Amino acid sequence: MNKVFIQTYGCQMNVADSEEMFAQLAARGAVLTEQLDEADIVLINTCTVRDHAEHRAVSFLGRLASWKKEKPGRKIIFAGCAAQRLGNALQKKYPFLDILSGAKDIEHFSDTLDKSGLFGTPALPGRLPAPGLTGYVTIMRGCNFACSYCIVPSVRGAIKCLPPEDILQNVACKTAAGAKEIMLLGQTVNAYEKDGVSFADLLNRVSEVPGVERVRFTSPHPIYFTPDFLNAVKANPKIARHVHLPVQSGSSKVLQEMKRGYTREIFLEKIHALRDCGFNISTDIIVGFPTETEADFQQTLSLVDAVKFFIAYCYKYSPRQGTPAARMKLLPEKVLEERLDILLNKVRGFSDAAYQLQVGTHQEVLMETETKGRSSENFWVKTKKKYPVGSLVHTEIERADGTLLFARD
Ligand code: SAH
Ligand code: SF4
Ligand code: F3S
């Protein structure tokens, strides 16, 4: 029986795609392994959102040359966004690569395996790996935006929303296999609309599937947080009160040049509306976009001060070939490094402060181990007593220490 080792880079959509690709390999008799040296197949699912991400995936592939030589018959599959961008050039540079499958081909992965003739024919049902407590469910592929720095639309293609029935069926499979929490996935996940079903409708329908205790989603885009969505949230406690809402910059001028589709003011309005519904908010920020002046950067710092994000993932701008921003003159690397340092210093204390603010509140905790779980707002909570994994525990928060809350239970 073939053993497959999976290395996934990039976002949660890639995690879900890796599961789907594994299901196709499992249908051909493969089982998962965590040990590279005992594997017969390596599946690398790659990211190219920043140069660094792509570089990590390609270096991993390079290191597999000797792994492949050790045992005849070993196979390597290089899939996902970097595979899409690099295409056949990669096959030439790494002739030992067996299959190259770009992110746009994920739905045809089964055909790709069959055409290669290397993996046999599907004889078993396409089993997904056991989902754990959280089941990842892709609801849309691709992206219809054209943010000027971003390579995702070119490697993932235009938006394709999956039919609601397929999504609900996938959710039911995950809960049947033990998932209690469902994470809906898409690059602009809250833009979902298919067969007359809006994102708000879908959230409600998913939370009605038997066994679903909590629904999360990522990544939303600020402009799709409509009153319709906010009303759905207010009426549905199963929708988790945490959103990861990338802002990218605090300067309206830079946001316009990034083609984000909102201003600083609109973003702040959305934050107020979301906080009214009890949402805890994290974000992504890019420093050193080519036209970012010192004054623009100060605007980002002041936005961060105003919002006090729960978590802010901060990135240095990385030019991506073929994107509009890649034609602009880069800022000196030293400026990028300085700005990243300043920003990271500013956001560092925010998580601890957000945890402190939870002391005295009542939380519903979904237990991930017998004594630790996550609240709806995504805070880690430690309990005194033991509870079954997957149960919901209602408790008051006694104290906070760093990024951990302690329950009074
Ligand atoms: N669809 C999501 C973001 C997906 S990409 C959204 O629009 O909000 C994930 C994150 O990578 C982005 O939020 C952005 O902060 C970062 N990113 C994307 N392209 C980048 C680039 N060229 N350089 C640096 N960071 C980038
Ligand atoms: Fe990239 Fe913008 Fe699409 Fe997000 S919305 S994936 S940043 S193009
Ligand atoms: Fe990376 Fe592709 Fe996700 S480029 S961030 S893995 S959509």
CSV table of C-alpha atoms in Angstrom, one decimal, residues 358-361 384 395-400 405-409:
chain,number,residue,atom,x,y,z
A,358,GLN,CA,-11.9,39.1,28.7
A,359,VAL,CA,-11.5,38.7,32.5
A,360,GLY,CA,-15.0,38.7,34.1
A,361,THR,CA,-16.8,37.8,30.8
A,384,LYS,CA,-10.0,23.5,35.9
A,395,THR,CA,-17.9,29.5,32.0
A,396,GLU,CA,-16.8,32.8,33.5
A,397,ILE,CA,-13.2,33.9,32.9
A,398,GLU,CA,-11.3,34.3,36.1
A,399,ARG,CA,-7.9,35.6,34.9
A,400,ALA,CA,-5.7,36.0,31.9
A,405,LEU,CA,-7.6,32.7,29.7
A,406,PHE,CA,-8.4,30.7,32.9
A,407,ALA,CA,-12.0,29.6,33.5
A,408,ARG,CA,-13.7,29.8,36.9
A,409,ASP,CA,-15.6,26.5,36.2
